[in-house]
Coordinates of C-alpha atoms in Angstrom, one line a residue:
M1 CA 1.8 71.9 164.1
Q2 CA 5.0 70.9 166.0
K3 CA 8.4 71.3 164.4
A4 CA 8.9 67.5 164.1
E5 CA 5.6 67.2 162.2
Q6 CA 6.5 70.0 159.9
E7 CA 9.9 68.4 159.1
F8 CA 8.3 65.0 158.6
L9 CA 5.8 66.4 156.1
K10 CA 8.4 68.4 154.3
D11 CA 10.6 65.3 154.0
L12 CA 7.7 63.2 152.8
D13 CA 6.7 65.8 150.2
K14 CA 10.1 65.8 148.6
K15 CA 10.5 62.1 148.6
L16 CA 7.1 61.4 147.1
W17 CA 7.3 64.2 144.5
S18 CA 10.8 63.3 143.5
A19 CA 10.0 59.6 143.1
A20 CA 6.6 60.2 141.3
D21 CA 8.2 62.8 139.0
K22 CA 10.8 60.3 137.8
L23 CA 8.1 58.0 136.6
R24 CA 6.5 60.7 134.4
N25 CA 8.8 60.4 131.4
N26 CA 6.9 61.5 128.3
L27 CA 3.5 61.8 129.8
D28 CA 1.8 65.2 129.5
A29 CA 1.8 66.9 132.9
A30 CA -1.9 67.5 132.7
V31 CA -2.6 63.8 132.2
Y32 CA 0.0 62.6 134.8
K33 CA -1.5 65.0 137.3
H34 CA -4.9 63.2 137.3
V35 CA -3.2 59.8 137.4
V36 CA -1.3 60.7 140.5
L37 CA -3.9 62.7 142.3
G38 CA -6.5 60.0 141.6
L39 CA -4.3 57.4 143.2
I40 CA -3.7 59.6 146.2
F41 CA -7.4 59.9 146.7
L42 CA -8.0 56.2 146.3
K43 CA -5.3 55.6 148.9
Y44 CA -7.0 58.2 151.2
V45 CA -10.5 56.7 151.1
S46 CA -9.0 53.2 151.6
D47 CA -6.8 54.3 154.5
A48 CA -9.7 56.1 156.2
F49 CA -11.9 53.0 155.7
E50 CA -9.2 50.7 157.2
E51 CA -8.7 53.1 160.1
R52 CA -12.4 52.9 161.0
R53 CA -12.4 49.1 160.4
E54 CA -9.6 48.6 162.9
E55 CA -11.4 50.8 165.4
L56 CA -14.6 48.7 165.0
R57 CA -12.6 45.5 165.3
K58 CA -11.4 46.6 168.8
N59 CA -14.9 47.9 169.8
F60 CA -16.6 44.6 168.9
R61 CA -14.3 42.8 171.3
D62 CA -14.4 45.4 174.1
P63 CA -16.9 44.6 176.9
D64 CA -17.1 48.2 177.9
H65 CA -18.1 49.5 174.4
D66 CA -21.6 49.8 173.0
Y67 CA -20.6 47.8 170.0
Y68 CA -19.4 44.8 172.0
I69 CA -20.3 41.4 170.6
P70 CA -20.1 38.7 173.2
Q71 CA -18.6 35.4 172.0
E72 CA -21.1 33.3 174.0
D73 CA -21.2 29.7 172.6
M74 CA -19.2 30.4 169.4
S75 CA -15.8 28.8 168.9
D76 CA -12.8 31.2 168.4
E77 CA -12.9 30.5 164.7
E78 CA -16.7 31.1 164.5
Y79 CA -16.3 34.3 166.6
D80 CA -13.6 35.6 164.3
E81 CA -15.7 34.9 161.2
F82 CA -18.7 36.6 162.8
I83 CA -16.6 39.7 163.6
E84 CA -15.3 39.9 160.0
E85 CA -18.9 39.6 158.7
E86 CA -20.0 42.4 161.0
L87 CA -17.1 44.6 159.7
E88 CA -18.7 44.5 156.3
I89 CA -21.9 46.3 157.4
R90 CA -21.9 49.6 155.6
D91 CA -23.8 51.7 158.3
Y92 CA -20.9 51.5 160.8
Y93 CA -18.8 53.6 158.4
I94 CA -21.4 56.0 157.1
A95 CA -22.3 56.8 160.8
K96 CA -18.8 58.3 161.2
N97 CA -18.8 60.1 157.8
V98 CA -16.3 57.6 156.4
F99 CA -16.7 56.6 152.8
W100 CA -17.8 53.0 152.4
V101 CA -15.1 51.2 150.3
P102 CA -16.2 48.0 148.6
P103 CA -13.7 45.1 148.6
L104 CA -12.7 45.7 145.0
A105 CA -11.6 49.3 145.7
R106 CA -9.6 48.6 148.9
W107 CA -5.9 49.6 148.5
E108 CA -4.8 46.1 149.6
T109 CA -6.6 44.6 146.6
L110 CA -4.8 47.0 144.3
K111 CA -1.4 46.5 146.0
K112 CA -1.6 42.6 145.9
N113 CA -2.9 42.2 142.4
H114 CA -1.5 45.0 140.1
P115 CA 1.4 42.8 138.8
L116 CA -0.9 39.9 137.8
P117 CA -1.3 39.1 134.1
N118 CA -4.5 39.9 132.3
G119 CA -7.2 37.2 132.7
T120 CA -6.2 36.2 136.1
E121 CA -9.1 35.6 138.5
I122 CA -8.5 37.0 141.9
E123 CA -10.4 36.6 145.1
L124 CA -11.7 39.7 147.0
P125 CA -11.8 40.0 150.8
N126 CA -15.5 39.2 150.9
G127 CA -15.0 35.9 148.9
E128 CA -16.2 37.3 145.5
T129 CA -14.0 37.0 142.4
Y130 CA -12.8 39.5 139.9
K131 CA -11.1 38.8 136.5
M132 CA -8.2 41.0 135.8
K133 CA -8.0 42.9 132.5
S134 CA -5.2 45.3 133.4
T135 CA -4.1 47.4 136.3
A136 CA -5.7 50.5 134.7
H137 CA -9.0 48.7 134.3
L138 CA -8.8 47.6 138.0
I139 CA -8.4 51.2 139.1
D140 CA -11.3 52.3 136.8
D141 CA -13.6 49.6 138.3
A142 CA -12.4 50.4 141.8
N143 CA -13.4 54.1 141.4
G144 CA -16.7 53.1 139.8
A145 CA -17.4 50.8 142.8
I146 CA -16.7 53.7 145.2
E147 CA -18.9 56.1 143.3
N148 CA -21.8 53.5 143.3
E149 CA -21.6 53.2 147.1
N150 CA -21.1 56.9 147.9
P151 CA -23.6 59.1 146.0
E152 CA -21.7 62.3 147.0
L153 CA -18.8 61.1 144.9
K154 CA -20.9 60.4 141.8
N155 CA -19.1 61.6 138.6
I156 CA -16.2 62.9 140.6
L157 CA -13.6 60.1 140.4
D158 CA -11.5 59.4 137.4
R159 CA -12.7 56.3 135.5
T160 CA -10.5 56.7 132.4
Y161 CA -7.2 55.2 133.5
S162 CA -7.6 52.4 130.9
Q163 CA -8.0 55.1 128.2
K164 CA -4.8 56.9 129.0
Q165 CA -2.5 54.3 127.5
L166 CA -0.3 54.2 130.6
P167 CA 2.6 51.8 130.7
A168 CA 1.7 49.0 133.1
D169 CA 5.1 49.0 134.8
K170 CA 5.0 52.8 135.5
L171 CA 1.5 52.6 136.9
G172 CA 2.6 49.7 139.1
E173 CA 5.6 51.7 140.3
L174 CA 3.2 54.5 141.3
I175 CA 1.1 52.0 143.3
N176 CA 4.2 50.7 145.0
L177 CA 5.3 54.2 145.8
F178 CA 2.1 55.1 147.6
S179 CA 2.0 51.7 149.2
D180 CA 5.4 52.0 150.7
A181 CA 5.0 55.7 151.9
N182 CA 4.6 55.9 155.6
F183 CA 1.2 57.7 156.0
N184 CA 0.7 56.2 159.4
A185 CA 4.0 57.4 160.9
K186 CA 3.9 57.8 164.7
E187 CA 7.4 59.2 165.1
Y188 CA 10.1 61.0 163.1
K189 CA 13.8 61.0 164.0
G190 CA 12.9 59.7 167.5
K191 CA 10.3 62.4 168.1
P192 CA 6.5 61.6 168.5
L193 CA 4.1 62.7 165.8
S194 CA 0.4 63.5 166.6
I195 CA -0.8 63.7 163.0
N196 CA -3.1 61.0 161.5
S197 CA -2.9 59.4 158.1
K198 CA -5.9 61.4 156.7
D199 CA -4.2 64.7 157.5
I200 CA -0.9 63.5 156.0
L201 CA -2.6 62.4 152.8
G202 CA -4.6 65.7 152.7
H203 CA -1.3 67.6 153.0
V204 CA 0.3 65.5 150.3
Y205 CA -2.6 66.1 147.9
E206 CA -2.4 69.8 148.4
Y207 CA 1.4 69.8 148.0
F208 CA 1.1 67.8 144.7
L209 CA -1.5 70.3 143.4
G210 CA 1.1 73.1 143.9
E211 CA 3.9 71.2 142.3
F212 CA 1.7 70.3 139.3
A213 CA 0.8 74.0 138.9
L214 CA 4.6 74.8 138.7
A215 CA 5.1 71.9 136.2
E216 CA 2.3 73.1 133.9
G217 CA 3.2 76.8 134.1
K218 CA 0.7 79.0 132.3
K219 CA -1.6 76.2 131.3
G220 CA -2.1 74.8 134.8
G221 CA -1.6 77.8 137.1
Q222 CA -5.2 79.1 136.7
Y223 CA -6.5 76.5 139.1
Y224 CA -3.9 77.0 141.8
T225 CA -3.5 80.2 143.8
P226 CA -0.2 80.4 145.7
K227 CA -0.7 79.2 149.2
S228 CA 0.7 82.3 150.9
I229 CA -1.7 84.6 149.0
V230 CA -4.7 82.4 150.0
K231 CA -3.5 82.3 153.6
L232 CA -3.2 86.2 153.6
M233 CA -6.7 86.7 152.2
V234 CA -8.2 84.2 154.6
R235 CA -6.4 85.6 157.6
M236 CA -7.6 89.1 156.7
L237 CA -11.2 88.1 155.9
K238 CA -11.6 85.7 158.9
P239 CA -14.3 83.3 157.6
F240 CA -14.9 81.5 160.9
E241 CA -18.7 80.8 160.7
G242 CA -21.5 81.0 158.1
R243 CA -21.6 80.4 154.4
V244 CA -18.4 80.7 152.4
Y245 CA -18.5 81.0 148.6
D246 CA -15.9 80.9 145.8
P247 CA -17.3 81.4 142.3
A248 CA -13.9 80.6 140.6
M249 CA -12.8 78.0 143.1
G250 CA -10.1 76.1 141.1
S251 CA -9.0 73.2 143.3
G252 CA -10.6 74.7 146.5
G253 CA -7.6 76.2 148.1
F254 CA -9.6 79.0 149.9
F255 CA -11.8 76.3 151.6
V256 CA -8.8 74.4 152.8
Q257 CA -7.2 77.5 154.3
S258 CA -10.5 78.4 155.9
E259 CA -10.6 75.1 157.6
D260 CA -7.0 75.6 158.9
F261 CA -7.9 79.1 160.1
I262 CA -11.0 77.8 162.0
E263 CA -9.0 75.0 163.7
E264 CA -6.3 77.5 164.7
Y265 CA -8.9 79.5 166.6
G266 CA -10.2 76.4 168.3
G267 CA -13.4 76.1 166.2
K268 CA -14.7 73.3 164.0
I269 CA -15.0 73.0 160.2
G270 CA -18.7 72.4 160.7
Q271 CA -19.1 76.1 161.6
I272 CA -19.0 77.0 157.9
S273 CA -20.9 75.8 154.8
V274 CA -18.9 75.6 151.6
Y275 CA -20.2 76.7 148.2
G276 CA -18.2 76.8 145.0
Q277 CA -18.3 76.9 141.2
E278 CA -15.8 75.9 138.6
S279 CA -16.2 75.7 134.8
N280 CA -13.3 73.3 134.1
P281 CA -14.7 69.7 134.5
T282 CA -11.4 68.1 135.6
T283 CA -10.6 71.0 138.0
W284 CA -14.1 70.7 139.4
K285 CA -13.4 67.0 140.2
L286 CA -10.0 67.9 141.8
A287 CA -11.7 70.4 144.1
A288 CA -14.4 67.8 145.1
M289 CA -11.7 65.2 145.9
N290 CA -9.8 67.9 147.9
M291 CA -12.9 68.6 150.0
A292 CA -13.6 64.9 150.5
I293 CA -10.1 64.3 151.7
R294 CA -10.5 67.1 154.2
G295 CA -13.9 65.9 155.4
I296 CA -15.5 69.2 154.3
D297 CA -19.1 69.1 153.3
F298 CA -19.5 71.0 150.0
D299 CA -22.0 72.2 147.4
F300 CA -20.3 72.8 144.1
G301 CA -23.5 72.8 142.0
K302 CA -24.9 70.1 139.9
E303 CA -22.1 70.3 137.3
P304 CA -19.1 72.3 136.2
A305 CA -20.4 75.6 134.8
D306 CA -19.6 79.2 133.9
S307 CA -20.4 81.4 136.9
F308 CA -21.7 84.2 134.6
T309 CA -24.0 82.3 132.2
N310 CA -24.9 79.3 134.3
D311 CA -24.9 80.4 138.0
Q312 CA -25.2 77.3 140.1
H313 CA -26.0 79.2 143.3
K314 CA -28.5 81.9 142.1
D315 CA -30.2 82.3 145.5
L316 CA -27.1 82.1 147.7
R317 CA -26.3 85.0 149.9
A318 CA -22.9 84.2 151.5
D319 CA -21.4 85.6 154.6
Y320 CA -17.9 85.4 153.1
V321 CA -16.9 85.4 149.4
M322 CA -13.3 84.8 148.3
A323 CA -11.9 84.3 144.8
N324 CA -8.9 84.4 142.5
P325 CA -10.5 84.5 139.0
P326 CA -8.3 84.6 135.9
F327 CA -7.1 88.1 135.3
N328 CA -8.4 90.4 132.6
V329 CA -10.5 87.7 130.8
K330 CA -11.5 89.0 127.4
D331 CA -14.0 86.4 126.1
W332 CA -16.4 86.2 129.0
W333 CA -19.4 88.2 127.6
N334 CA -22.7 86.8 126.4
E335 CA -25.6 88.9 125.0
K336 CA -28.0 87.4 127.6
L337 CA -25.9 89.2 130.3
A338 CA -26.8 92.7 129.0
D339 CA -29.5 93.5 131.6
D340 CA -28.3 91.2 134.3
P341 CA -29.4 92.2 137.8
R342 CA -25.8 91.6 139.1
W343 CA -24.5 94.7 137.3
E344 CA -26.0 97.1 140.0
Y345 CA -23.0 99.5 139.9
G346 CA -22.5 99.5 136.1
T347 CA -22.3 97.1 133.2
P348 CA -18.8 95.6 133.0
P349 CA -16.9 96.1 129.7
E350 CA -17.3 93.2 127.3
G351 CA -13.5 92.9 126.9
N352 CA -12.6 92.5 130.5
A353 CA -14.3 90.4 133.2
N354 CA -12.6 92.0 136.3
F355 CA -15.6 94.1 137.4
A356 CA -18.0 91.3 136.3
W357 CA -16.3 89.1 138.9
L358 CA -16.4 91.8 141.5
Q359 CA -20.1 92.5 141.0
H360 CA -21.0 88.8 140.8
M361 CA -19.5 88.4 144.2
L362 CA -21.2 91.4 145.6
Y363 CA -24.5 90.1 144.3
H364 CA -24.0 86.9 146.3
L365 CA -23.0 88.6 149.5
A366 CA -25.3 88.7 152.5
P367 CA -26.3 92.1 154.0
S368 CA -23.5 92.0 156.5
G369 CA -21.1 90.0 154.4
S370 CA -17.5 90.6 153.4
L371 CA -15.5 89.6 150.3
A372 CA -11.9 89.3 149.2
L373 CA -11.0 89.3 145.5
L374 CA -7.6 89.0 143.8
L375 CA -7.4 91.1 140.7
A376 CA -4.9 92.6 138.3
N377 CA -3.5 96.0 139.3
G378 CA -5.3 97.7 136.4
S379 CA -8.6 97.3 138.2
M380 CA -7.5 100.0 140.7
S381 CA -7.0 102.8 138.2
S382 CA -8.5 101.9 134.8
Q383 CA -10.9 104.4 133.3
T384 CA -11.7 102.5 130.1
S385 CA -15.1 101.2 129.1
G386 CA -16.8 102.4 132.2
E387 CA -14.6 100.8 134.7
G388 CA -13.8 104.1 136.4
E389 CA -17.5 104.8 136.8
I390 CA -18.1 101.4 138.4
R391 CA -15.2 102.0 140.8
K392 CA -16.7 105.4 141.6
N393 CA -20.1 103.9 142.3
L394 CA -18.6 101.2 144.6
L395 CA -16.9 103.9 146.6
E396 CA -19.9 106.3 146.7
N397 CA -21.9 103.4 148.1
D398 CA -19.2 102.9 150.7
L399 CA -18.6 99.2 149.8
V400 CA -14.8 99.3 149.5
E401 CA -13.0 98.6 152.7
C402 CA -9.4 97.8 152.1
M403 CA -6.9 97.7 149.1
V404 CA -3.7 95.7 149.3
A405 CA -0.9 96.1 146.7
L406 CA 1.1 92.9 146.3
P407 CA 4.7 92.4 145.3
G408 CA 5.6 90.9 141.9
Q409 CA 6.6 87.4 141.1
L410 CA 4.1 85.7 143.3
F411 CA 2.5 83.6 140.7
T412 CA 3.6 80.6 138.7
N413 CA 1.4 81.4 135.7
T414 CA 1.5 85.2 135.2
Q415 CA 3.8 88.2 135.9
I416 CA 0.9 90.6 135.9
P417 CA 1.1 92.7 139.1
A418 CA -1.9 92.0 141.4
C419 CA -3.8 93.5 144.3
I420 CA -6.5 92.4 146.8
W421 CA -9.9 94.1 147.1
F422 CA -11.8 93.8 150.3
L423 CA -15.4 94.9 150.2
S424 CA -18.2 94.9 152.9
K425 CA -21.9 95.4 152.6
N426 CA -22.1 97.0 156.0
K427 CA -19.0 98.9 157.3
T428 CA -21.0 100.2 160.3
N429 CA -21.7 96.7 161.7
G430 CA -20.3 95.3 164.9
T431 CA -19.7 91.8 163.6
K432 CA -17.8 89.6 166.0
T433 CA -14.4 88.2 165.0
P434 CA -12.9 84.9 166.1
D435 CA -11.2 86.5 169.1
G436 CA -14.6 87.8 170.3
K437 CA -13.9 91.4 169.5
G438 CA -16.4 93.5 167.5
K439 CA -15.6 95.6 164.4
G440 CA -15.9 99.3 164.7
D441 CA -17.5 101.8 162.4
R442 CA -15.4 102.1 159.2
S443 CA -17.9 104.0 157.2
G444 CA -16.6 106.7 154.9
T445 CA -13.0 105.4 155.0
V446 CA -10.8 102.9 153.1
L447 CA -7.6 101.3 154.4
F448 CA -4.7 101.2 151.9
I449 CA -1.8 98.8 152.5
D450 CA 1.3 98.8 150.3
A451 CA 2.9 95.3 150.6
R452 CA 5.0 95.5 147.4
E453 CA 8.2 95.4 149.4
K454 CA 7.2 92.4 151.5
G455 CA 8.2 88.8 150.9
Y456 CA 11.4 87.0 149.9
M457 CA 12.6 85.2 146.8
K458 CA 12.1 81.4 147.5
D459 CA 13.9 80.6 144.3
R460 CA 15.2 82.5 141.2
V461 CA 11.7 83.3 139.8
L462 CA 9.1 83.0 142.6
R463 CA 8.5 85.3 145.6
D464 CA 6.7 84.2 148.8
F465 CA 5.5 85.8 152.0
K466 CA 7.0 84.9 155.3
P467 CA 4.4 83.7 158.0
E468 CA 5.2 86.7 160.2
E469 CA 4.5 89.1 157.3
I470 CA 1.1 87.5 156.7
K471 CA 0.3 87.9 160.4
A472 CA 1.5 91.5 160.4
I473 CA -0.5 92.6 157.4
A474 CA -3.6 90.8 158.8
K475 CA -3.1 92.5 162.1
T476 CA -2.9 95.9 160.5
Y477 CA -6.3 95.3 158.9
S478 CA -7.8 93.9 162.1
D479 CA -6.5 96.8 164.2
W480 CA -8.0 99.3 161.7
Q481 CA -11.4 97.5 161.6
Q482 CA -11.7 97.3 165.4
D483 CA -10.7 100.9 166.0
N484 CA -9.0 99.9 169.2
N485 CA -6.3 102.6 169.1
D486 CA -3.6 100.0 168.0
Y487 CA -3.9 101.1 164.4
E488 CA -1.9 104.1 163.1
D489 CA -0.9 105.2 159.6
I490 CA 2.6 104.2 158.7
P491 CA 4.2 106.2 155.8
G492 CA 5.1 104.0 152.9
Y493 CA 3.0 101.1 154.3
C494 CA -0.6 101.9 155.4
K495 CA -3.0 104.8 155.4
S496 CA -6.7 105.2 156.4
A497 CA -8.1 107.5 153.8
T498 CA -11.4 109.3 153.7
L499 CA -13.8 109.3 150.7
E500 CA -12.9 113.0 150.2
E501 CA -9.2 112.1 149.8
I502 CA -10.1 109.4 147.3
Q503 CA -12.4 111.7 145.3
K504 CA -9.4 114.1 144.9
N505 CA -7.5 111.2 143.3
D506 CA -10.3 110.6 140.8
Y507 CA -11.4 107.4 142.6
V508 CA -8.1 105.7 141.8
L509 CA -7.4 103.0 144.5
T510 CA -3.7 102.4 144.1
P511 CA -2.2 102.3 147.6
G512 CA 1.0 104.0 146.6
R513 CA -1.0 107.2 146.0
Y514 CA -2.1 107.3 149.6
V515 CA 0.6 105.7 151.8
G516 CA 3.3 108.0 150.6
A517 CA 7.0 107.4 151.0
P518 CA 8.6 105.8 154.1
E519 CA 10.0 108.2 156.6
T520 CA 13.8 108.4 156.7
E521 CA 15.6 108.7 160.0
D522 CA 17.0 112.2 160.6
D523 CA 20.7 112.0 161.3
G524 CA 20.9 115.6 162.5
I525 CA 23.3 116.8 159.8
P526 CA 22.1 120.0 158.0
F527 CA 21.4 119.6 154.3
P528 CA 24.1 122.2 153.1
E529 CA 26.7 120.3 155.1
K530 CA 25.6 116.9 153.7
M531 CA 25.7 118.4 150.1
K532 CA 29.2 119.7 150.6
K533 CA 30.5 116.4 151.8
L534 CA 28.8 114.5 148.9
T535 CA 30.2 117.0 146.3
T536 CA 33.7 116.7 147.7
K537 CA 33.4 112.9 147.6
L538 CA 32.1 112.9 144.0
K539 CA 35.0 115.2 142.9
S540 CA 37.5 112.8 144.6
Q541 CA 36.0 109.8 142.8
F542 CA 36.2 111.7 139.4
E543 CA 39.9 112.3 140.0
E544 CA 40.5 108.7 140.9
S545 CA 38.7 107.6 137.7
E546 CA 40.9 109.9 135.5
A547 CA 44.0 108.6 137.1
L548 CA 42.9 105.0 136.6
E549 CA 42.1 105.8 132.9
E550 CA 45.6 107.2 132.4
K551 CA 47.2 104.2 134.0
I552 CA 45.2 101.8 131.7
K553 CA 46.4 103.8 128.6
E554 CA 50.0 103.6 129.7
N555 CA 49.7 99.8 130.2
L556 CA 48.1 99.4 126.8
A557 CA 50.9 101.5 125.1
G558 CA 53.5 99.3 126.8
L559 CA 51.9 96.3 125.2
G560 CA 52.0 97.9 121.7
Y561 CA 48.4 99.1 121.7
E562 CA 47.7 102.9 121.2

């Protein structure tokens, strides 16, 4: 993305969020989130529809196009009417994977009629009429109409605006806000933009997800993984073709970043198939809308469901699995899981789901697949309730490939220190990477990366990674995998350890145990000489301190204080 486009999106983000947030007043953040994101989605499907509609209008009148409709003996008025009728044929839109938007649900209908009083009868673009009840009812009916015409969106859109008791004036202001926003900008500060309205709306949707996660704090942060962590995991895992699965998908951030990664390498999103699962019904809908905005085909199961007790993809064996499940979940266990075939390396403790998530992901991994899992730091060293034995079995079966220790303060919803596990079913394979290079034989070794000192404070409470840091960490992993002589151990940062070394550390996988301390530059001064100088300096500072203390006592005495 060019600098002008980045600046334009950043400016648009701030303007929209600032304006939308002012309208929230006393609405609960969780309620307001769905109101706003639902309107963004409605604007998206309508804009995409209108973009295709305008393209068709030109094609119908272009003699060189396959869709050309000759005027023949029709008058200009008759010809225009015929073109407009042709534009209402659904197949023209479905053929280009554009959602068919019925007249009631088109943004123009909403924009023109939202201030009208209840009971007003309005005329729709196709000549039909609709009696207004309220703006909220109009949105509900619009979403219902879209779902009826597009089976893939069934039960995904929010049809409860009329139940939220939203002030009509505030809802109207939101509609005006998104109506006035320039989602079709062609230039910014005199510089041309090569970004279409769908990409802009997709970006705004993702930005708002992140801002709502911040607004909701601990309650909302579960469904949103910080973008920089997602980007790091995707860049290291490189999911460029095949089946991609996330069993705790939240709003679908891993899939969005996978799309961006593929496009960066010149591929197409159609190279991957997306599978996900989410137990929270509203978050499940948010993820589906996120995929629809991005034009990503997805299979999120028949319904929102718990991945452990109601696995929606039992037969799936994915090429890549990525997840950020909630850390250290205590109430995950169900008696019917006791002899589950997923616990191949040991039954997880009933009071902590960390190793249940890890083994669930391994179970769904293809024979040459790889996975990335974000977990609490305790997973690297805990010996309680059989966790140490599970970790030992994973290592003895040569499944663990890389461990990354992350810095603190990366999350909006927890201060628990975190790490990333990378596992592979086959560390001897020569799987190709997007740059065409093959992976080398990594059997019997594990790469440890200590990234705790990376990142910067983006504000008073949150840390973030710089883009160059993400690239550097990913390159370290890639160089080690490919065994191309570019990799080397760096004290304090990375170390390629053997299974024997890990056994000596009781199968503990904390990177700090292996990478050691950073090397310090030798200044050439012998230690005794350094110590003498330091001792002399310390003595001088003590003397200065005593003199200062005496001076303060004299001043206090002069003021009448002993």
